[in-house]
Short mmCIF file of C-alpha atoms in Angstrom, two decimals:
data_model
loop_
_atom_site.label_atom_id
_atom_site.label_comp_id
_atom_site.label_asym_id
_atom_site.label_seq_id
_atom_site.Cartn_x
_atom_site.Cartn_y
_atom_site.Cartn_z
CA MET A 1 107.34 93.43 82.88
CA LYS A 2 103.97 92.19 81.59
CA CYS A 3 101.56 90.79 84.17
CA ASP A 4 97.92 89.75 84.37
CA TYR A 5 96.53 90.00 87.89
CA HIS A 6 92.91 88.96 87.43
CA ILE A 7 92.50 85.44 86.04
CA HIS A 8 89.65 82.94 86.44
CA THR A 9 89.94 79.25 85.70
CA SER A 10 87.74 76.17 85.90
CA TYR A 11 87.92 76.55 89.68
CA SER A 12 85.45 79.40 89.17
CA ASP A 13 81.93 78.31 88.34
CA ASP A 14 81.77 80.68 85.36
CA SER A 15 84.87 79.43 83.52
CA THR A 16 86.09 76.22 81.88
CA PHE A 17 89.68 77.47 81.32
CA GLU A 18 91.92 74.81 82.87
CA MET A 19 94.63 76.23 85.14
CA GLU A 20 97.60 74.60 83.42
CA GLU A 21 96.28 75.72 80.03
CA VAL A 22 96.27 79.28 81.38
CA VAL A 23 99.93 78.92 82.32
CA LYS A 24 100.90 77.50 78.93
CA LEU A 25 99.10 80.29 77.10
CA ALA A 26 100.57 82.95 79.40
CA ILE A 27 104.06 81.74 78.53
CA LYS A 28 103.18 81.66 74.83
CA ILE A 29 102.00 85.28 74.82
CA HIS A 30 105.06 86.36 76.83
CA LEU A 31 103.50 87.23 80.15
CA ASN A 32 106.17 87.47 82.84
CA GLU A 33 103.82 86.97 85.79
CA ILE A 34 100.25 85.89 86.44
CA CYS A 35 98.04 85.70 89.50
CA PHE A 36 95.10 83.33 89.73
CA THR A 37 92.08 85.03 91.32
CA ASP A 38 89.17 82.62 91.20
CA HIS A 39 85.75 83.60 92.52
CA VAL A 40 84.44 83.30 96.05
CA ASP A 41 80.97 84.80 96.54
CA TYR A 42 79.57 83.96 99.94
CA GLY A 43 75.93 84.79 100.33
CA VAL A 44 74.89 83.60 96.88
CA LYS A 45 77.17 80.54 96.59
CA ARG A 46 78.11 77.63 98.81
CA ASP A 47 81.51 76.12 99.45
CA TRP A 48 82.44 72.93 97.64
CA ASP A 49 82.15 70.94 100.89
CA ASP A 50 79.03 72.61 102.32
CA PRO A 51 76.90 70.02 104.16
CA GLN A 52 73.85 71.41 102.35
CA GLY A 53 75.36 70.33 99.04
CA ILE A 54 76.02 72.27 95.86
CA LEU A 55 73.58 75.08 95.08
CA TYR A 56 71.78 74.98 91.74
CA LYS A 57 69.68 77.71 90.16
CA ASN A 58 67.95 76.94 86.87
CA ASP A 59 70.26 73.91 86.42
CA THR A 60 73.33 76.15 86.82
CA VAL A 61 75.95 75.37 89.48
CA PHE A 62 76.72 78.11 92.00
CA MET A 63 79.80 77.03 93.95
CA ASN A 64 82.88 78.60 95.46
CA VAL A 65 86.42 77.38 94.86
CA ASP A 66 87.59 73.96 96.03
CA TYR A 67 90.25 75.64 98.16
CA PRO A 68 92.61 72.73 99.00
CA SER A 69 92.70 71.54 95.39
CA TYR A 70 93.11 75.09 94.09
CA MET A 71 96.08 75.94 96.29
CA ALA A 72 97.71 72.56 95.65
CA GLN A 73 97.41 73.02 91.89
CA ILE A 74 98.93 76.49 92.07
CA ALA A 75 101.86 75.15 94.12
CA TYR A 76 102.39 72.35 91.59
CA LEU A 77 102.36 74.74 88.62
CA LYS A 78 104.65 77.25 90.34
CA GLU A 79 107.27 74.52 90.70
CA LYS A 80 106.75 72.98 87.26
CA TYR A 81 107.03 76.29 85.39
CA LYS A 82 109.36 78.16 87.76
CA ASP A 83 111.94 78.81 85.04
CA GLN A 84 109.38 80.20 82.60
CA ILE A 85 106.88 82.35 84.49
CA ILE A 86 106.08 83.71 87.95
CA ILE A 87 102.79 82.41 89.34
CA LYS A 88 101.02 83.92 92.35
CA ALA A 89 98.13 82.63 94.44
CA GLY A 90 95.16 84.94 94.83
CA MET A 91 91.39 85.02 94.98
CA GLU A 92 88.60 87.43 94.19
CA PHE A 93 86.45 87.94 97.27
CA GLY A 94 82.97 89.08 96.21
CA MET A 95 82.15 90.60 99.57
CA GLN A 96 79.09 91.92 101.36
CA VAL A 97 78.99 93.12 104.96
CA HIS A 98 77.08 90.11 106.25
CA THR A 99 79.61 87.70 104.69
CA ILE A 100 82.73 89.23 106.28
CA PRO A 101 83.15 86.50 108.96
CA GLN A 102 83.36 83.80 106.28
CA TYR A 103 86.06 85.68 104.40
CA ARG A 104 88.06 86.29 107.56
CA LYS A 105 88.14 82.55 108.18
CA LEU A 106 89.07 81.74 104.57
CA PHE A 107 91.83 84.34 104.35
CA HIS A 108 93.60 83.01 107.42
CA ALA A 109 93.39 79.40 106.22
CA TYR A 110 95.75 79.75 103.23
CA PRO A 111 98.97 81.58 102.24
CA PHE A 112 97.67 84.10 99.72
CA ASP A 113 99.81 86.51 97.71
CA PHE A 114 96.97 88.74 96.59
CA ILE A 115 93.28 89.36 97.21
CA ILE A 116 90.91 91.34 95.01
CA LEU A 117 88.01 92.72 97.03
CA SER A 118 84.98 93.12 94.77
CA CYS A 119 81.30 93.77 95.24
CA HIS A 120 79.20 91.56 92.95
CA GLN A 121 75.98 91.54 94.98
CA VAL A 122 74.24 93.64 97.62
CA ASP A 123 71.74 92.04 100.00
CA ASP A 124 72.42 88.80 98.08
CA LEU A 125 70.88 90.39 94.97
CA GLU A 126 72.86 90.05 91.73
CA PHE A 127 73.69 92.96 89.43
CA TRP A 128 73.98 90.95 86.21
CA THR A 129 70.40 89.66 86.57
CA TYR A 130 69.21 93.18 87.52
CA GLU A 131 67.62 91.82 90.71
CA PHE A 132 69.50 94.44 92.72
CA GLN A 133 68.55 97.35 90.47
CA GLN A 134 64.87 96.39 90.25
CA GLY A 135 62.55 98.97 91.82
CA LYS A 136 65.36 101.50 92.41
CA SER A 137 66.34 104.62 90.49
CA GLN A 138 69.77 104.68 88.87
CA ILE A 139 71.00 107.12 91.50
CA ASP A 140 69.60 105.04 94.36
CA TYR A 141 71.13 101.72 93.32
CA ASN A 142 74.48 103.37 92.54
CA LYS A 143 74.51 105.04 95.96
CA ARG A 144 73.58 101.77 97.68
CA TYR A 145 76.34 99.91 95.81
CA TYR A 146 79.06 102.35 96.85
CA GLN A 147 77.75 102.45 100.41
CA GLU A 148 78.12 98.67 100.63
CA ILE A 149 81.74 98.90 99.47
CA LYS A 150 82.44 101.64 102.01
CA ASN A 151 80.84 99.58 104.77
CA VAL A 152 82.87 96.49 103.85
CA ILE A 153 86.27 98.21 103.66
CA SER A 154 85.60 100.04 106.92
CA LEU A 155 85.41 96.65 108.62
CA TYR A 156 87.56 94.29 106.54
CA LYS A 157 91.27 94.88 105.83
CA ASP A 158 92.72 91.60 104.54
CA TYR A 159 92.79 92.48 100.85
CA SER A 160 95.14 94.04 98.31
CA VAL A 161 93.06 96.08 95.85
CA LEU A 162 89.48 96.98 95.09
CA GLY A 163 88.43 95.22 91.89
CA HIS A 164 86.59 97.06 89.09
CA LEU A 165 85.43 99.68 91.60
CA ASP A 166 82.61 101.05 89.43
CA LEU A 167 81.39 97.61 88.35
CA ILE A 168 77.77 98.73 88.67
CA ALA A 169 78.30 101.04 85.66
CA ARG A 170 78.69 97.95 83.47
CA TYR A 171 74.96 97.36 83.83
CA ASP A 172 73.77 100.95 83.34
CA GLU A 173 72.13 101.82 80.03
CA SER A 174 73.96 105.16 80.11
CA PRO A 175 76.66 106.38 82.51
CA LEU A 176 75.61 108.24 85.63
CA PRO A 177 77.31 111.68 85.66
CA PHE A 178 80.41 111.45 87.86
CA ASP A 179 79.33 114.37 90.05
CA PHE A 180 76.45 112.24 91.38
CA ILE A 181 78.86 109.69 92.89
CA LYS A 182 82.07 111.70 93.32
CA GLU A 183 81.73 112.16 97.08
CA ASP A 184 80.93 108.45 97.54
CA ILE A 185 84.04 107.56 95.57
CA LYS A 186 86.16 110.01 97.55
CA ASP A 187 85.03 108.42 100.81
CA ILE A 188 86.08 104.99 99.51
CA LEU A 189 89.42 106.21 98.18
CA LYS A 190 90.25 107.92 101.49
CA ILE A 191 89.87 104.61 103.27
CA ILE A 192 91.93 102.51 100.87
CA ILE A 193 94.74 105.08 100.67
CA LYS A 194 94.88 105.35 104.47
CA ASP A 195 94.91 101.54 104.73
CA GLY A 196 97.67 101.13 102.13
CA LYS A 197 95.40 99.33 99.68
CA GLY A 198 95.11 99.86 95.93
CA LEU A 199 92.87 99.89 92.89
CA GLU A 200 92.65 97.39 90.07
CA VAL A 201 92.31 98.55 86.49
CA ASN A 202 90.17 95.85 84.93
CA THR A 203 90.74 95.61 81.18
CA SER A 204 87.45 93.80 80.54
CA SER A 205 86.00 97.29 79.95
CA TYR A 206 87.34 96.97 76.40
CA ARG A 207 85.54 93.73 75.64
CA TYR A 208 82.33 95.01 77.25
CA HIS A 209 82.60 98.13 75.06
CA LEU A 210 82.14 100.45 78.03
CA ASN A 211 82.40 104.20 77.63
CA SER A 212 85.48 104.36 79.85
CA THR A 213 87.98 102.24 81.67
CA GLN A 214 86.97 100.33 84.80
CA PRO A 215 87.31 102.12 87.10
CA SER A 216 86.66 105.22 85.03
CA ILE A 217 89.32 107.74 84.12
CA GLU A 218 87.61 110.18 86.49
CA ILE A 219 88.12 107.75 89.37
CA LEU A 220 91.73 107.08 88.40
CA LYS A 221 92.46 110.81 88.23
CA LEU A 222 90.82 111.39 91.60
CA TYR A 223 92.77 108.49 93.12
CA LYS A 224 96.04 110.01 91.92
CA GLU A 225 95.08 113.52 93.08
CA MET A 226 94.36 112.12 96.54
CA GLY A 227 97.77 110.47 96.72
CA GLY A 228 96.89 106.95 95.62
CA GLN A 229 99.68 104.96 94.02
CA ILE A 230 98.98 101.21 94.13
CA ILE A 231 97.52 100.03 90.82
CA THR A 232 97.24 96.47 89.51
CA ILE A 233 96.18 95.50 85.99
CA GLY A 234 94.04 92.48 85.24
CA SER A 235 92.10 91.13 82.28
CA ASP A 236 89.34 89.45 84.34
CA SER A 237 90.05 86.50 82.07
CA HIS A 238 87.56 83.64 81.85
CA GLU A 239 88.68 82.17 78.52
CA GLN A 240 91.67 82.07 76.17
CA SER A 241 90.85 85.23 74.21
CA HIS A 242 90.75 87.31 77.41
CA LEU A 243 94.15 86.43 78.86
CA GLY A 244 96.62 89.33 78.81
CA ALA A 245 94.27 91.47 76.73
CA TYR A 246 94.81 95.24 76.74
CA ILE A 247 97.52 95.11 79.42
CA GLU A 248 99.99 97.23 77.47
CA GLU A 249 97.30 99.71 76.41
CA THR A 250 96.34 100.12 80.06
CA LYS A 251 99.93 100.72 81.10
CA ALA A 252 100.22 103.43 78.46
CA LEU A 253 97.00 105.06 79.69
CA LEU A 254 98.18 105.03 83.31
CA LYS A 255 101.40 106.69 82.24
CA GLU A 256 99.41 109.40 80.44
CA LEU A 257 97.44 109.99 83.64
CA GLY A 258 100.67 110.59 85.54
CA PHE A 259 101.15 107.26 87.27
CA THR A 260 104.76 106.07 87.30
CA HIS A 261 104.36 102.48 88.51
CA PHE A 262 102.05 99.49 88.49
CA TYR A 263 102.17 96.78 91.13
CA THR A 264 102.39 93.06 91.68
CA PHE A 265 102.12 91.32 95.06
CA LYS A 266 103.96 88.67 97.07
CA ASN A 267 102.72 87.45 100.44
CA MET A 268 100.17 90.31 100.38
CA MET A 269 102.93 92.93 100.03
CA PRO A 270 102.94 95.32 97.02
CA ILE A 271 105.91 95.40 94.66
CA ALA A 272 106.34 98.42 92.35
CA HIS A 273 107.32 98.19 88.67
CA ALA A 274 108.04 101.15 86.43
CA LEU A 275 105.45 101.77 83.72
#
């Protein structure tokens, strides 16, 4: 069973990969199942039908998914390719505490199979532009990042897995020693395990040439030690070369770490598959 559970298409504002082209390529490279997880980032982006219009910054479009079109296209492709591949409907919710009400409304509007809960901004400040990190020490901005995740998951429960939990490490010049954030991570893991949620292993760590997996091996080991079991694997694909990348390598690593299963989802319910 080979699956990719983190895929972005042209419905995300940072990809031009057409949805049906994703399906065709997934079949070609022998993926058994895929889940589309296009971006929604309330706080820094507007919806496609926002009365204020589309948001532009430096001539770049910042827009959330066109939800009706997105779900209709997934339904069409599921039927068209039903004998060749399993297709699931998901989204990646880039959440902050003050945006929770918008996500609650969105989640209950559509029949999702799977939701990745990620943290891409704090206080509407982006990580990739280093706006969030500016004026803070590495310890301070890491602590603030993990606190935001803890605050969100303490209040919001309509999700499946935490995406690339230590995303902030992608933007660090050198890794922060794990001991500095271990207790913060433990607090987060306690909540998701109690709530029956999981972790995503995001294989983009390979293409970003990070020092470890994302989340790190230390986090994965701690998750297992604490009784965590639900793991999904996703490429965080935005273009052809990303799709399905490093899925098998990740499965082998998880097996080495003592995990026995990875998971897919249907109607927000986890389904176990042997590694």
